Amino acid sequence: MSNSALVLAPPTRAAAQPVANPRAPRRWQWPLGAVLPLALLALWEILARTGALPPNLLPAPSKVLATIAELARTGELWPHLGLTLARVGAGFALGSLAATALGALTGYAPLARRLLDPLLQGVRNIPSLAWVPLFILWMGIYETSKVVLIAVGVFFPVYLGLMSGVQGVDRKLVEVGRMYRLSGLELVRRVFLPATLPAYLVGLRNGLGLGWMFVVAAEIMGANKGLGFLLVDGQMTGRPQTILASILLFAVLGRTTDAGLAWLSRRLLRWQDTHGSGPS
């Protein structure tokens, strides 16, 4: 057998491949996302103008936008808009704070989970409208009952997201942190916070979405201002353009606030190297 040394050829340098800019596709994200809604609006406008859709039931989008513009011009829109935003903001803050405290507690402490989680899961399955008469009886038709109803809607997605996030923290990471004698706060900051933050932020976004759904129920139950009141007023007075204007404003506000939370999530999770953090 030959003892000649096996000579390996030096590796050839691969041709440099152009690296795609991960930020470039984001320029097309909003335009592409707007294609389908704009196409549906154009089709709706055509059908309404040709008489295929009854104008007394489904007016053209141009009439809906004209209604919004008129409400804004006369100043009638802004108190309704501001009050709805304030209610959602207050309910979101209250529900998120309560959910953060209880979600962290039940996720970390098995005894607290066994005591509290069955009750909370039972309450979670109660339909939102079932709370309305009880909250009116307890708190009247004032702002408190509306904010509490919105907080109930926000609470459960945030609570479930944080509890499952805390439960899903790798036990080995916690044990390593304790081996290095990390204090309780350092353990939370270095182990639990990075591990639970993605699930918590998803819970916040889901909670905010439910907050916008619950504010409609809250404003229908006796408000004299707010986008929900405008919606009911349009129904009572036979103005479908006002109903659709309210629905459109709810959609725009909900999408805008969700986009704000999505932007915050991207900023807080920049350290992640995941498939979802790449170009979309």
mmCIF file of C-alpha atoms in Angstrom:
data_model
loop_
_atom_site.group_PDB
_atom_site.id
_atom_site.type_symbol
_atom_site.label_atom_id
_atom_site.label_comp_id
_atom_site.label_asym_id
_atom_site.label_seq_id
_atom_site.Cartn_x
_atom_site.Cartn_y
_atom_site.Cartn_z
ATOM 1 C CA MET A 1 0.000 0.000 0.000
ATOM 2 C CA SER A 2 1.487 3.374 -0.939
ATOM 3 C CA ASN A 3 2.563 5.647 1.929
ATOM 4 C CA SER A 4 2.312 8.739 -0.216
ATOM 5 C CA ALA A 5 0.564 11.558 1.576
ATOM 6 C CA LEU A 6 -2.910 12.474 0.522
ATOM 7 C CA VAL A 7 -2.766 16.022 -0.723
ATOM 8 C CA LEU A 8 -5.933 18.019 -0.393
ATOM 9 C CA ALA A 9 -6.512 20.720 -2.919
ATOM 10 C CA PRO A 10 -7.000 24.115 -1.305
ATOM 11 C CA PRO A 11 -10.643 25.082 -1.225
ATOM 12 C CA THR A 12 -11.610 27.391 -3.985
ATOM 13 C CA ARG A 13 -13.224 30.633 -2.915
ATOM 14 C CA ALA A 14 -16.867 30.616 -3.813
ATOM 15 C CA ALA A 15 -18.018 33.436 -5.966
ATOM 16 C CA ALA A 16 -19.364 36.176 -3.772
ATOM 17 C CA GLN A 17 -23.115 36.150 -3.888
ATOM 18 C CA PRO A 18 -24.933 39.426 -3.536
ATOM 19 C CA VAL A 19 -26.587 39.607 -0.136
ATOM 20 C CA ALA A 20 -30.173 40.733 -0.313
ATOM 21 C CA ASN A 21 -31.056 43.667 1.836
ATOM 22 C CA PRO A 22 -33.500 42.294 4.438
ATOM 23 C CA ARG A 23 -35.143 45.685 4.692
ATOM 24 C CA ALA A 24 -35.857 45.983 0.980
ATOM 25 C CA PRO A 25 -38.997 43.803 0.891
ATOM 26 C CA ARG A 26 -40.585 45.980 3.582
ATOM 27 C CA ARG A 27 -40.941 48.747 1.015
ATOM 28 C CA TRP A 28 -43.472 46.572 -0.799
ATOM 29 C CA GLN A 29 -45.262 45.294 2.298
ATOM 30 C CA TRP A 30 -47.809 48.109 2.600
ATOM 31 C CA PRO A 31 -48.461 48.502 -1.167
ATOM 32 C CA LEU A 32 -49.016 44.753 -1.567
ATOM 33 C CA GLY A 33 -51.244 44.646 1.497
ATOM 34 C CA ALA A 34 -53.393 47.428 0.043
ATOM 35 C CA VAL A 35 -54.011 45.733 -3.323
ATOM 36 C CA LEU A 36 -56.883 43.458 -2.251
ATOM 37 C CA PRO A 37 -58.773 46.058 -0.130
ATOM 38 C CA LEU A 38 -58.509 48.639 -2.920
ATOM 39 C CA ALA A 39 -59.702 46.113 -5.497
ATOM 40 C CA LEU A 40 -62.702 45.199 -3.329
ATOM 41 C CA LEU A 41 -63.522 48.877 -2.778
ATOM 42 C CA ALA A 42 -63.326 49.532 -6.524
ATOM 43 C CA LEU A 43 -65.649 46.596 -7.223
ATOM 44 C CA TRP A 44 -68.040 47.786 -4.509
ATOM 45 C CA GLU A 45 -68.061 51.299 -5.991
ATOM 46 C CA ILE A 46 -68.798 49.977 -9.483
ATOM 47 C CA LEU A 47 -71.611 47.716 -8.296
ATOM 48 C CA ALA A 48 -73.157 50.527 -6.244
ATOM 49 C CA ARG A 49 -73.005 53.043 -9.100
ATOM 50 C CA THR A 50 -74.500 50.623 -11.621
ATOM 51 C CA GLY A 51 -77.400 49.844 -9.289
ATOM 52 C CA ALA A 52 -76.415 46.218 -8.693
ATOM 53 C CA LEU A 53 -76.310 47.026 -4.969
ATOM 54 C CA PRO A 54 -79.295 48.828 -3.393
ATOM 55 C CA PRO A 55 -78.047 52.264 -2.242
ATOM 56 C CA ASN A 56 -80.427 52.326 0.728
ATOM 57 C CA LEU A 57 -78.743 49.195 2.103
ATOM 58 C CA LEU A 58 -75.161 49.383 0.842
ATOM 59 C CA PRO A 59 -74.141 52.854 -0.373
ATOM 60 C CA ALA A 60 -71.013 53.365 -2.447
ATOM 61 C CA PRO A 61 -67.640 53.759 -0.676
ATOM 62 C CA SER A 62 -67.431 57.320 -2.009
ATOM 63 C CA LYS A 63 -70.604 58.194 -0.069
ATOM 64 C CA VAL A 64 -69.198 56.573 3.069
ATOM 65 C CA LEU A 65 -65.993 58.606 2.754
ATOM 66 C CA ALA A 66 -68.054 61.733 2.099
ATOM 67 C CA THR A 67 -69.977 61.045 5.320
ATOM 68 C CA ILE A 68 -66.713 60.784 7.281
ATOM 69 C CA ALA A 69 -65.443 64.000 5.693
ATOM 70 C CA GLU A 70 -68.672 65.812 6.567
ATOM 71 C CA LEU A 71 -68.578 64.588 10.178
ATOM 72 C CA ALA A 72 -64.978 65.774 10.421
ATOM 73 C CA ARG A 73 -65.757 69.141 8.814
ATOM 74 C CA THR A 74 -68.611 69.897 11.199
ATOM 75 C CA GLY A 75 -66.547 68.770 14.203
ATOM 76 C CA GLU A 76 -69.055 66.073 15.161
ATOM 77 C CA LEU A 77 -66.579 63.250 14.555
ATOM 78 C CA TRP A 78 -63.784 64.257 16.938
ATOM 79 C CA PRO A 79 -65.584 63.855 20.311
ATOM 80 C CA HIS A 80 -66.804 60.399 19.250
ATOM 81 C CA LEU A 81 -63.345 59.415 18.030
ATOM 82 C CA GLY A 82 -61.531 60.749 21.081
ATOM 83 C CA LEU A 83 -63.860 59.111 23.581
ATOM 84 C CA THR A 84 -63.644 55.714 21.879
ATOM 85 C CA LEU A 85 -59.835 55.922 21.843
ATOM 86 C CA ALA A 86 -59.805 56.911 25.520
ATOM 87 C CA ARG A 87 -62.057 53.987 26.470
ATOM 88 C CA VAL A 88 -59.945 51.469 24.573
ATOM 89 C CA GLY A 89 -56.744 52.935 26.014
ATOM 90 C CA ALA A 90 -58.013 52.814 29.598
ATOM 91 C CA GLY A 91 -59.460 49.312 29.213
ATOM 92 C CA PHE A 92 -56.281 48.070 27.535
ATOM 93 C CA ALA A 93 -54.091 49.462 30.311
ATOM 94 C CA LEU A 94 -56.290 48.038 33.086
ATOM 95 C CA GLY A 95 -56.708 44.613 31.481
ATOM 96 C CA SER A 96 -53.015 44.320 30.572
ATOM 97 C CA LEU A 97 -51.812 45.222 34.063
ATOM 98 C CA ALA A 98 -54.110 42.688 35.730
ATOM 99 C CA ALA A 99 -53.225 40.021 33.157
ATOM 100 C CA THR A 100 -49.489 40.652 33.544
ATOM 101 C CA ALA A 101 -49.642 40.230 37.311
ATOM 102 C CA LEU A 102 -51.810 37.099 37.286
ATOM 103 C CA GLY A 103 -50.165 35.571 34.203
ATOM 104 C CA ALA A 104 -46.693 35.867 35.726
ATOM 105 C CA LEU A 105 -47.922 34.510 39.071
ATOM 106 C CA THR A 106 -49.785 31.490 37.684
ATOM 107 C CA GLY A 107 -47.024 30.731 35.181
ATOM 108 C CA TYR A 108 -44.280 30.756 37.816
ATOM 109 C CA ALA A 109 -46.024 29.299 40.870
ATOM 110 C CA PRO A 110 -47.745 25.896 40.416
ATOM 111 C CA LEU A 111 -49.817 26.400 43.576
ATOM 112 C CA ALA A 112 -51.184 29.730 42.302
ATOM 113 C CA ARG A 113 -51.946 28.109 38.950
ATOM 114 C CA ARG A 114 -53.908 25.297 40.586
ATOM 115 C CA LEU A 115 -55.843 27.791 42.703
ATOM 116 C CA LEU A 116 -56.571 30.541 40.166
ATOM 117 C CA ASP A 117 -56.402 29.139 36.647
ATOM 118 C CA PRO A 118 -59.539 26.924 36.746
ATOM 119 C CA LEU A 119 -61.656 29.892 37.858
ATOM 120 C CA LEU A 120 -60.141 32.213 35.255
ATOM 121 C CA GLN A 121 -60.607 29.656 32.481
ATOM 122 C CA GLY A 122 -64.265 29.334 33.442
ATOM 123 C CA VAL A 123 -64.762 33.103 33.373
ATOM 124 C CA ARG A 124 -62.994 33.273 29.992
ATOM 125 C CA ASN A 125 -65.771 31.249 28.359
ATOM 126 C CA ILE A 126 -68.529 33.671 29.374
ATOM 127 C CA PRO A 127 -69.720 35.633 26.285
ATOM 128 C CA SER A 128 -68.885 39.330 26.395
ATOM 129 C CA LEU A 129 -72.487 40.500 26.087
ATOM 130 C CA ALA A 130 -73.434 38.421 29.131
ATOM 131 C CA TRP A 131 -71.463 40.862 31.291
ATOM 132 C CA VAL A 132 -73.337 43.928 30.043
ATOM 133 C CA PRO A 133 -76.477 43.764 32.258
ATOM 134 C CA LEU A 134 -74.413 42.836 35.313
ATOM 135 C CA PHE A 135 -71.943 45.695 34.830
ATOM 136 C CA ILE A 136 -74.811 48.145 34.278
ATOM 137 C CA LEU A 137 -76.410 46.927 37.517
ATOM 138 C CA TRP A 138 -73.154 47.244 39.452
ATOM 139 C CA MET A 139 -71.657 50.398 37.946
ATOM 140 C CA GLY A 140 -74.430 52.103 35.997
ATOM 141 C CA ILE A 141 -74.086 53.201 32.390
ATOM 142 C CA TYR A 142 -71.146 55.458 33.169
ATOM 143 C CA GLU A 143 -67.564 55.204 31.951
ATOM 144 C CA THR A 144 -66.470 52.730 34.635
ATOM 145 C CA SER A 145 -68.684 49.922 33.346
ATOM 146 C CA LYS A 146 -67.485 50.469 29.766
ATOM 147 C CA VAL A 147 -63.803 50.491 30.693
ATOM 148 C CA VAL A 148 -64.185 47.373 32.861
ATOM 149 C CA LEU A 149 -65.948 45.513 30.034
ATOM 150 C CA ILE A 150 -63.102 46.370 27.638
ATOM 151 C CA ALA A 151 -60.559 45.323 30.285
ATOM 152 C CA VAL A 152 -62.261 41.918 30.558
ATOM 153 C CA GLY A 153 -61.822 41.433 26.811
ATOM 154 C CA VAL A 154 -58.165 42.481 26.909
ATOM 155 C CA PHE A 155 -57.314 40.406 29.989
ATOM 156 C CA PHE A 156 -57.521 36.831 28.754
ATOM 157 C CA PRO A 157 -55.253 36.857 25.651
ATOM 158 C CA VAL A 158 -52.543 38.673 27.625
ATOM 159 C CA TYR A 159 -52.960 36.367 30.625
ATOM 160 C CA LEU A 160 -52.795 33.185 28.531
ATOM 161 C CA GLY A 161 -49.843 34.436 26.481
ATOM 162 C CA LEU A 162 -47.755 35.354 29.515
ATOM 163 C CA MET A 163 -48.674 32.277 31.564
ATOM 164 C CA SER A 164 -47.794 29.909 28.713
ATOM 165 C CA GLY A 165 -44.612 31.891 28.035
ATOM 166 C CA VAL A 166 -43.441 31.589 31.646
ATOM 167 C CA GLN A 167 -44.323 27.891 31.739
ATOM 168 C CA GLY A 168 -42.381 27.333 28.526
ATOM 169 C CA VAL A 169 -39.073 28.728 29.826
ATOM 170 C CA ASP A 170 -36.355 26.067 29.554
ATOM 171 C CA ARG A 171 -35.756 24.636 33.027
ATOM 172 C CA LYS A 172 -32.049 24.215 32.281
ATOM 173 C CA LEU A 173 -31.690 27.957 31.750
ATOM 174 C CA VAL A 174 -33.284 28.625 35.132
ATOM 175 C CA GLU A 175 -31.008 26.075 36.818
ATOM 176 C CA VAL A 176 -27.919 27.606 35.193
ATOM 177 C CA GLY A 177 -29.009 31.037 36.407
ATOM 178 C CA ARG A 178 -29.379 29.733 39.945
ATOM 179 C CA MET A 179 -25.986 28.015 39.693
ATOM 180 C CA TYR A 180 -24.477 31.405 38.935
ATOM 181 C CA ARG A 181 -26.311 32.761 41.984
ATOM 182 C CA LEU A 182 -28.379 35.269 40.051
ATOM 183 C CA SER A 183 -30.730 37.230 42.262
ATOM 184 C CA GLY A 184 -34.471 37.050 41.679
ATOM 185 C CA LEU A 185 -34.506 40.266 39.650
ATOM 186 C CA GLU A 186 -31.455 39.235 37.620
ATOM 187 C CA LEU A 187 -33.065 35.866 36.893
ATOM 188 C CA VAL A 188 -36.186 37.622 35.638
ATOM 189 C CA ARG A 189 -34.184 40.084 33.531
ATOM 190 C CA ARG A 190 -31.706 37.618 32.018
ATOM 191 C CA VAL A 191 -33.757 34.432 31.726
ATOM 192 C CA PHE A 192 -37.512 34.878 32.076
ATOM 193 C CA LEU A 193 -37.929 38.209 30.284
ATOM 194 C CA PRO A 194 -36.168 37.261 27.014
ATOM 195 C CA ALA A 195 -37.875 33.852 26.975
ATOM 196 C CA THR A 196 -41.413 35.107 27.635
ATOM 197 C CA LEU A 197 -41.349 38.418 25.760
ATOM 198 C CA PRO A 198 -42.403 37.037 22.327
ATOM 199 C CA ALA A 199 -45.483 35.253 23.728
ATOM 200 C CA TYR A 200 -46.325 38.257 25.904
ATOM 201 C CA LEU A 201 -46.210 40.679 22.976
ATOM 202 C CA VAL A 202 -48.429 38.405 20.883
ATOM 203 C CA GLY A 203 -50.862 38.322 23.810
ATOM 204 C CA LEU A 204 -50.852 42.121 23.965
ATOM 205 C CA ARG A 205 -51.692 42.372 20.263
ATOM 206 C CA ASN A 206 -54.502 39.844 20.594
ATOM 207 C CA GLY A 207 -55.784 41.647 23.678
ATOM 208 C CA LEU A 208 -55.785 44.979 21.865
ATOM 209 C CA GLY A 209 -57.787 43.441 19.021
ATOM 210 C CA LEU A 210 -60.380 42.146 21.474
ATOM 211 C CA GLY A 211 -60.393 45.545 23.165
ATOM 212 C CA TRP A 212 -61.632 47.081 19.906
ATOM 213 C CA MET A 213 -64.303 44.390 19.649
ATOM 214 C CA PHE A 214 -65.460 44.888 23.234
ATOM 215 C CA VAL A 215 -65.647 48.681 22.919
ATOM 216 C CA VAL A 216 -68.475 48.222 20.419
ATOM 217 C CA ALA A 217 -70.453 46.235 23.000
ATOM 218 C CA ALA A 218 -69.514 48.790 25.658
ATOM 219 C CA GLU A 219 -70.736 51.755 23.606
ATOM 220 C CA ILE A 220 -73.888 50.023 22.458
ATOM 221 C CA MET A 221 -74.944 49.465 26.076
ATOM 222 C CA GLY A 222 -75.888 53.058 26.760
ATOM 223 C CA ALA A 223 -73.285 55.542 25.530
ATOM 224 C CA ASN A 224 -74.266 58.926 24.159
ATOM 225 C CA LYS A 225 -70.877 59.452 22.493
ATOM 226 C CA GLY A 226 -68.382 57.242 20.711
ATOM 227 C CA LEU A 227 -68.112 55.419 17.408
ATOM 228 C CA GLY A 228 -70.400 52.687 18.744
ATOM 229 C CA PHE A 229 -73.023 55.328 19.462
ATOM 230 C CA LEU A 230 -72.646 56.640 15.892
ATOM 231 C CA LEU A 231 -73.143 53.106 14.618
ATOM 232 C CA VAL A 232 -76.363 52.621 16.608
ATOM 233 C CA ASP A 233 -77.560 56.118 15.707
ATOM 234 C CA GLY A 234 -77.120 55.302 12.019
ATOM 235 C CA GLN A 235 -79.148 52.133 12.464
ATOM 236 C CA MET A 236 -81.940 53.886 14.387
ATOM 237 C CA THR A 237 -82.214 56.709 11.851
ATOM 238 C CA GLY A 238 -81.869 54.525 8.740
ATOM 239 C CA ARG A 239 -78.509 55.928 7.569
ATOM 240 C CA PRO A 240 -76.406 53.021 6.293
ATOM 241 C CA GLN A 241 -73.611 55.385 5.258
ATOM 242 C CA THR A 242 -73.153 56.372 8.925
ATOM 243 C CA ILE A 243 -73.088 52.719 10.002
ATOM 244 C CA LEU A 244 -70.454 51.895 7.390
ATOM 245 C CA ALA A 245 -68.479 55.033 8.266
ATOM 246 C CA SER A 246 -68.336 53.886 11.906
ATOM 247 C CA ILE A 247 -67.264 50.382 10.882
ATOM 248 C CA LEU A 248 -64.554 51.805 8.617
ATOM 249 C CA LEU A 249 -63.255 54.064 11.392
ATOM 250 C CA PHE A 250 -63.154 51.124 13.808
ATOM 251 C CA ALA A 251 -61.147 49.154 11.236
ATOM 252 C CA VAL A 252 -58.682 51.995 10.611
ATOM 253 C CA LEU A 253 -58.151 52.709 14.312
ATOM 254 C CA GLY A 254 -57.755 49.032 15.149
ATOM 255 C CA ARG A 255 -55.278 48.482 12.326
ATOM 256 C CA THR A 256 -53.288 51.593 13.232
ATOM 257 C CA THR A 257 -52.947 50.708 16.911
ATOM 258 C CA ASP A 258 -52.039 47.117 16.037
ATOM 259 C CA ALA A 259 -49.376 48.392 13.633
ATOM 260 C CA GLY A 260 -47.956 50.467 16.493
ATOM 261 C CA LEU A 261 -47.722 47.395 18.725
ATOM 262 C CA ALA A 262 -46.229 45.356 15.872
ATOM 263 C CA TRP A 263 -43.550 48.028 15.382
ATOM 264 C CA LEU A 264 -42.794 47.999 19.121
ATOM 265 C CA SER A 265 -42.559 44.193 19.034
ATOM 266 C CA ARG A 266 -40.012 44.312 16.219
ATOM 267 C CA ARG A 267 -37.944 46.833 18.138
ATOM 268 C CA LEU A 268 -38.000 44.808 21.357
ATOM 269 C CA LEU A 269 -37.253 41.507 19.588
ATOM 270 C CA ARG A 270 -34.439 42.704 17.321
ATOM 271 C CA TRP A 271 -32.081 40.243 19.044
ATOM 272 C CA GLN A 272 -34.067 37.269 17.713
ATOM 273 C CA ASP A 273 -32.590 35.331 14.788
ATOM 274 C CA THR A 274 -35.690 33.519 13.587
ATOM 275 C CA HIS A 275 -37.356 32.797 10.271
ATOM 276 C CA GLY A 276 -40.033 35.379 11.040
ATOM 277 C CA SER A 277 -37.483 38.097 11.786
ATOM 278 C CA GLY A 278 -36.098 37.912 8.264
ATOM 279 C CA PRO A 279 -37.508 39.591 5.161
ATOM 280 C CA SER A 280 -41.196 39.045 4.659
#
